[in-house]
XYZ file of C-alpha atoms in Angstrom:
404
model
C -0.239 0.737 0.059
C 1.293 2.990 -1.143
C 1.773 5.970 1.436
C -1.076 8.302 0.426
C -3.004 5.068 0.036
C -2.340 4.180 3.964
C -3.261 7.990 5.149
C -6.676 7.944 3.871
C -6.935 3.772 4.788
C -6.220 5.004 8.307
C -8.949 7.194 8.799
C -11.128 4.413 7.341
C -9.933 1.994 10.374
C -10.820 5.082 12.947
C -13.983 5.762 11.801
C -15.299 1.858 11.044
C -16.610 -0.001 14.249
C -14.092 -1.897 15.990
C -17.627 -4.679 16.491
C -15.899 -7.204 13.968
C -12.497 -7.143 16.582
C -10.243 -9.075 18.650
C -9.923 -6.582 21.681
C -6.967 -6.949 24.435
C -6.103 -4.188 27.354
C -2.349 -4.720 27.308
C -1.895 -2.443 30.006
C -3.901 0.351 32.395
C -3.380 1.853 35.880
C -4.692 -0.852 38.187
C -3.006 -3.476 37.040
C 0.326 -4.721 36.982
C 2.272 -5.308 33.634
C 2.131 -9.173 32.489
C 4.296 -10.814 29.727
C 2.169 -11.841 26.930
C 1.989 -12.296 23.507
C -1.037 -13.649 20.453
C -0.288 -14.980 17.290
C -2.216 -15.268 14.161
C -1.793 -18.973 14.738
C -3.567 -19.129 18.211
C -6.640 -16.481 16.589
C -6.982 -18.999 13.507
C -5.886 -16.340 10.980
C -4.602 -17.576 7.565
C -2.382 -15.200 5.914
C 0.345 -15.051 4.279
C 2.297 -13.429 6.809
C 1.398 -14.867 10.149
C 1.601 -12.335 12.178
C 2.252 -11.589 16.024
C 2.213 -9.337 19.258
C 4.334 -9.641 22.379
C 3.966 -7.781 25.515
C 7.224 -7.185 27.892
C 9.092 -5.830 30.860
C 12.655 -4.407 30.543
C 14.451 -5.008 33.796
C 17.731 -3.049 34.837
C 19.784 -0.137 34.575
C 17.091 2.935 34.408
C 15.233 0.661 32.107
C 13.716 -0.784 35.107
C 9.942 -1.341 34.653
C 9.222 0.102 31.362
C 7.267 -1.375 29.154
C 7.892 -2.833 25.559
C 4.867 -3.913 22.722
C 6.648 -6.010 19.724
C 4.312 -6.036 16.617
C 5.657 -8.308 13.635
C 3.460 -7.906 10.860
C 5.242 -11.181 9.123
C 6.855 -8.934 7.182
C 7.940 -5.520 9.194
C 8.673 -5.492 13.159
C 7.722 -2.792 15.003
C 8.771 -1.678 19.034
C 6.695 0.449 20.912
C 7.493 2.142 24.427
C 3.758 2.664 26.090
C 6.241 3.784 29.165
C 7.708 6.612 26.818
C 4.375 8.392 25.138
C 3.984 5.316 23.091
C 6.793 6.060 21.221
C 8.402 3.725 17.624
C 11.696 2.741 18.785
C 12.376 1.170 15.695
C 10.773 -0.501 12.974
C 12.669 -2.601 10.800
C 12.013 -5.175 6.985
C 14.613 -7.636 7.214
C 18.002 -6.340 7.680
C 16.856 -3.315 7.291
C 16.147 -1.044 9.605
C 14.468 2.522 10.309
C 15.753 4.402 13.257
C 19.408 5.442 14.836
C 21.564 4.957 17.130
C 21.751 7.253 20.210
C 24.973 6.974 22.397
C 21.762 6.440 24.922
C 21.746 3.273 24.570
C 18.623 2.237 27.349
C 15.059 2.594 26.890
C 14.894 5.145 30.000
C 11.679 5.410 31.972
C 10.853 8.788 32.134
C 10.741 8.747 36.452
C 14.669 8.604 35.840
C 15.056 11.502 33.963
C 14.489 15.359 35.246
C 13.412 17.526 32.151
C 14.266 20.350 33.704
C 18.385 19.823 34.073
C 20.488 20.324 31.802
C 19.637 24.187 31.355
C 15.906 22.135 29.711
C 18.031 19.481 27.514
C 17.223 16.455 29.866
C 14.609 15.178 26.885
C 18.173 14.389 25.662
C 18.906 12.068 28.524
C 15.721 9.776 27.024
C 16.444 10.361 22.771
C 17.065 7.195 21.314
C 13.393 6.550 18.977
C 12.744 6.129 15.687
C 9.408 8.138 16.303
C 9.189 10.664 19.159
C 5.937 12.972 20.072
C 6.877 16.032 21.096
C 4.354 18.223 22.863
C 1.550 18.888 23.829
C 1.015 22.536 25.247
C 5.067 22.895 23.479
C 7.746 22.061 21.374
C 10.945 23.452 20.263
C 14.277 24.467 21.752
C 14.006 25.096 25.370
C 14.145 29.234 27.232
C 11.748 31.321 28.872
C 8.399 32.328 27.710
C 5.200 34.299 29.973
C 7.821 33.166 32.996
C 7.933 29.777 32.233
C 10.574 27.756 31.508
C 9.499 24.621 28.663
C 11.915 22.458 28.333
C 13.035 20.803 25.120
C 10.634 19.536 23.192
C 7.380 19.432 25.601
C 6.102 16.519 27.864
C 4.824 14.417 25.522
C 8.063 11.853 25.055
C 8.150 10.985 28.772
C 3.704 11.211 29.679
C 3.911 6.974 30.574
C 1.100 5.638 28.707
C -2.545 5.115 31.867
C -4.503 2.852 28.823
C -2.970 0.270 26.471
C -5.278 -1.687 24.041
C -4.559 -3.450 21.077
C -7.617 -4.261 18.146
C -6.803 -6.847 15.552
C -9.777 -6.920 12.493
C -11.712 -10.604 12.092
C -11.867 -9.972 8.375
C -9.219 -8.987 6.045
C -6.935 -7.742 5.448
C -6.562 -7.568 10.087
C -5.534 -4.772 10.429
C -3.164 -4.066 13.871
C -3.472 -0.867 15.846
C -2.447 -0.614 19.100
C -4.136 2.306 21.107
C -2.813 4.435 24.049
C -4.391 6.855 25.793
C -1.376 9.998 27.362
C -2.906 12.588 29.934
C -0.920 15.658 30.425
C -2.167 17.759 32.857
C -1.011 20.204 35.592
C -3.341 21.767 37.986
C -4.443 25.499 36.865
C -2.428 25.121 33.643
C -3.128 22.261 31.392
C -5.946 18.938 30.832
C -5.077 17.864 27.669
C -5.673 13.787 26.516
C -4.523 12.572 23.680
C -6.073 9.175 22.126
C -2.406 7.630 19.706
C -3.225 4.931 17.954
C -0.939 2.987 15.497
C -1.929 1.049 12.293
C 0.135 -1.995 10.438
C -1.461 -4.506 8.291
C 0.091 -7.699 7.852
C 2.923 -8.364 5.045
C 3.328 -4.725 5.093
C 6.368 -2.996 5.140
C 4.067 0.574 6.013
C 2.564 1.897 9.352
C 0.757 4.489 10.483
C -0.188 6.670 13.325
C -3.128 8.225 14.144
C -3.699 10.689 17.408
C -6.472 12.819 18.306
C -5.236 15.646 20.852
C -8.215 16.952 23.718
C -8.761 19.607 25.483
C -10.547 18.789 28.938
C -10.602 21.790 29.699
C -12.842 24.168 30.273
C -10.487 27.640 28.611
C -8.889 27.355 24.846
C -5.320 26.643 25.152
C -2.878 26.702 22.834
C -0.938 23.494 21.585
C 2.003 22.573 19.218
C 2.916 19.273 18.171
C 5.717 17.587 16.172
C 6.890 14.216 15.034
C 10.488 14.145 15.832
C 11.541 10.870 12.950
C 14.340 9.759 12.769
C 16.486 7.805 10.560
C 20.473 6.615 9.637
C 21.841 3.952 7.697
C 21.686 2.673 5.604
C 19.708 5.169 4.449
C 21.461 8.292 5.479
C 25.163 8.393 3.240
C 27.541 10.017 2.251
C 25.350 11.859 -0.951
C 21.667 10.837 0.025
C 19.110 12.756 -0.648
C 15.830 14.524 0.931
C 12.982 15.579 -1.668
C 10.191 16.894 -0.728
C 7.376 19.402 -2.623
C 8.811 22.581 -1.860
C 6.685 25.625 -0.998
C 9.441 27.573 1.405
C 12.527 27.099 3.308
C 14.491 28.911 4.783
C 17.618 28.221 7.206
C 16.755 27.969 11.539
C 20.299 29.756 12.582
C 22.676 31.129 10.865
C 24.209 28.091 10.937
C 22.482 26.181 9.202
C 22.671 29.374 7.161
C 25.590 28.190 6.044
C 24.671 25.329 3.689
C 22.185 26.586 2.401
C 22.641 26.028 -1.301
C 23.311 22.065 -0.330
C 20.528 21.362 2.057
C 18.522 18.257 0.377
C 21.940 16.497 0.434
C 23.564 14.877 2.982
C 27.333 14.622 4.575
C 28.950 11.415 5.257
C 30.020 11.656 9.133
C 32.013 14.664 9.756
C 33.668 14.856 13.181
C 33.048 18.104 14.358
C 29.643 18.616 12.242
C 27.031 19.026 14.912
C 23.520 19.675 13.617
C 21.521 22.119 11.045
C 17.906 22.557 10.708
C 15.999 23.639 7.696
C 12.241 25.435 8.130
C 9.834 23.499 5.387
C 6.787 24.827 4.286
C 5.793 21.702 1.954
C 2.788 22.244 -0.715
C 0.239 19.283 -0.400
C -2.377 18.226 -3.426
C -6.155 19.350 -2.894
C -6.745 17.386 -0.061
C -4.144 18.708 2.015
C -2.029 15.093 1.504
C 1.938 16.163 1.369
C 4.617 13.374 1.597
C 8.596 13.401 2.023
C 11.575 10.873 1.338
C 15.149 10.441 2.498
C 16.315 8.220 0.139
C 20.291 6.746 -0.043
C 23.502 8.336 -2.598
C 21.671 5.385 -5.388
C 17.989 6.000 -5.251
C 18.179 2.126 -4.273
C 16.491 2.744 -0.688
C 14.684 4.853 1.050
C 11.659 6.098 3.416
C 9.021 8.140 2.936
C 6.876 10.988 5.867
C 3.460 11.163 4.919
C 0.998 13.269 6.333
C -2.177 16.657 6.042
C -0.667 20.049 5.809
C -4.209 20.779 7.141
C -2.941 18.881 10.600
C 0.349 19.603 10.580
C 1.554 22.961 8.347
C 5.051 22.696 8.618
C 8.219 20.518 8.759
C 11.305 20.999 10.019
C 14.636 18.590 8.284
C 16.774 18.291 11.144
C 20.725 16.774 10.288
C 22.980 15.695 12.390
C 25.791 13.741 10.022
C 28.351 13.718 13.224
C 30.583 10.905 14.074
C 28.723 7.419 14.222
C 29.209 7.345 17.685
C 28.246 10.677 18.603
C 24.708 9.682 16.572
C 24.606 10.019 12.760
C 20.950 11.211 12.174
C 18.849 12.761 9.756
C 15.375 13.631 11.765
C 12.121 14.078 9.327
C 9.734 16.178 11.992
C 6.368 17.282 10.168
C 4.812 19.358 12.295
C 2.166 22.382 13.883
C 5.052 24.887 14.408
C 8.844 24.363 13.977
C 11.817 24.246 16.606
C 12.029 27.492 17.507
C 10.724 27.825 21.317
C 6.896 28.757 21.990
C 7.571 32.395 21.996
C 9.195 32.823 18.977
C 6.561 31.074 16.260
C 3.298 33.008 17.920
C 4.467 36.382 15.389
C 5.070 33.425 12.706
C 1.145 32.762 13.564
C 2.671 28.930 14.398
C 0.999 28.139 18.313
C -2.245 27.241 17.393
C -5.611 26.956 20.283
C -7.975 24.596 20.878
C -10.845 25.032 22.130
C -13.078 23.139 25.057
C -13.479 20.150 24.507
C -12.386 20.631 20.976
C -10.296 17.646 19.543
C -7.823 18.073 16.696
C -6.753 15.313 14.679
C -2.927 14.189 13.391
C -2.046 11.555 10.871
C 1.322 10.201 9.621
C 2.610 7.402 7.177
C 5.986 5.205 7.460
C 6.707 3.758 4.776
C 10.071 1.681 3.261
C 10.991 1.633 -0.022
C 12.806 -1.574 -0.491
C 14.694 -0.778 -4.255
C 14.633 1.507 -6.502
C 11.186 0.678 -8.370
C 9.518 2.727 -5.160
C 11.680 4.699 -4.123
C 10.897 6.312 -7.547
C 6.865 6.147 -7.367
C 7.735 8.417 -3.978
C 9.892 10.709 -6.095
C 7.228 11.292 -9.233
C 4.427 11.545 -6.134
C 6.266 14.189 -4.783
C 6.977 15.728 -8.061
C 2.907 15.461 -8.758
C 2.399 17.645 -5.530
C 4.998 20.284 -6.329
C 3.187 20.305 -8.971
C 5.421 22.732 -11.100
C 5.594 25.597 -8.263
C 8.157 26.794 -7.717
C 9.866 26.600 -4.418
C 10.861 30.170 -2.352
C 14.798 30.118 -0.249
C 14.775 32.624 1.538
C 17.999 33.104 2.815
C 17.710 34.755 6.455
C 16.462 32.576 9.539
C 12.747 32.987 9.963
C 13.903 34.683 13.793
C 16.413 36.667 14.718
C 17.637 34.321 17.149
C 20.453 37.013 18.304
C 18.094 40.173 19.903
C 16.745 38.036 22.202
């Protein structure tokens, strides 16, 4: 299934009644976690690609008590971390992995992370996932806003899910849906809940996220969301390329400005490079759907990230092409906002509000492009969405960070 078709299908999964599905409660706040497995064979399902779902608990060090849900759909293997915001730890097809090698090797329990530490960069002590949810009260770099220290990229990635359920459709294609609920709450400050979904199908090399943010409070609140989607080798290498239908691109800061002519091409591991970031406003089709692609130099292997610009209107490209040991990685990051501190984004109209009892939905699809044909097809889709429209290349950052 193509990434955009998967995104459309995701909405159908959510809207459809799950009366004809096997339902299991894997975790809830009142019951201790127990290791558990279900397989297609146990369910009596005969598919070309047998599947299984397993719940396990990690022990030792800062991983103590972390729950992992492993989904093997017969082609793709996925690991989701309910203890860490339902983040996707990694995904793989055969020996090809979607993910990266962070210096953080443990799957760190949020109980051992101080987000206010390191000047608001404590979030980095647990950062090693393929997909990390950022938000939802704020995203972006740490700093003061309205007298409050906002830590890096918000709290969502370090909120344990209070309930986790598994749904497997009883009819072909036997869609597997893992759901979790995150609660971001503070007296007088915020009362958000996020219903998360990860959907995949047996035999598929794709998965999709479908998250619904709800403001349970009685007052309108600002919110921000960003999906930090991180990839390394074998996609990322010297000469690897990023492609998207781009309306506007600008450097995040002065350092990124220097590399602006080559913003879509990657270096190999480079000691002392650190990172550059580019702000992207993507074009979309008539329905708001758009597609971004990362592929290796030969164009024979890649990944795609699809999303809807009516939900997530902007995109950040994070190029952290430092050494392998430091974390050689790039981030493809659709969001409501860029990665500036929230106070810089209000003048850019990138700090939306959510009304009391209102819902906001975020849908993102991820696909492994396993050969040149798949890469070429995704790149053709990018070209179709661009539709010959011009790209504005802004030479200056959107925000002058030196003035503050």
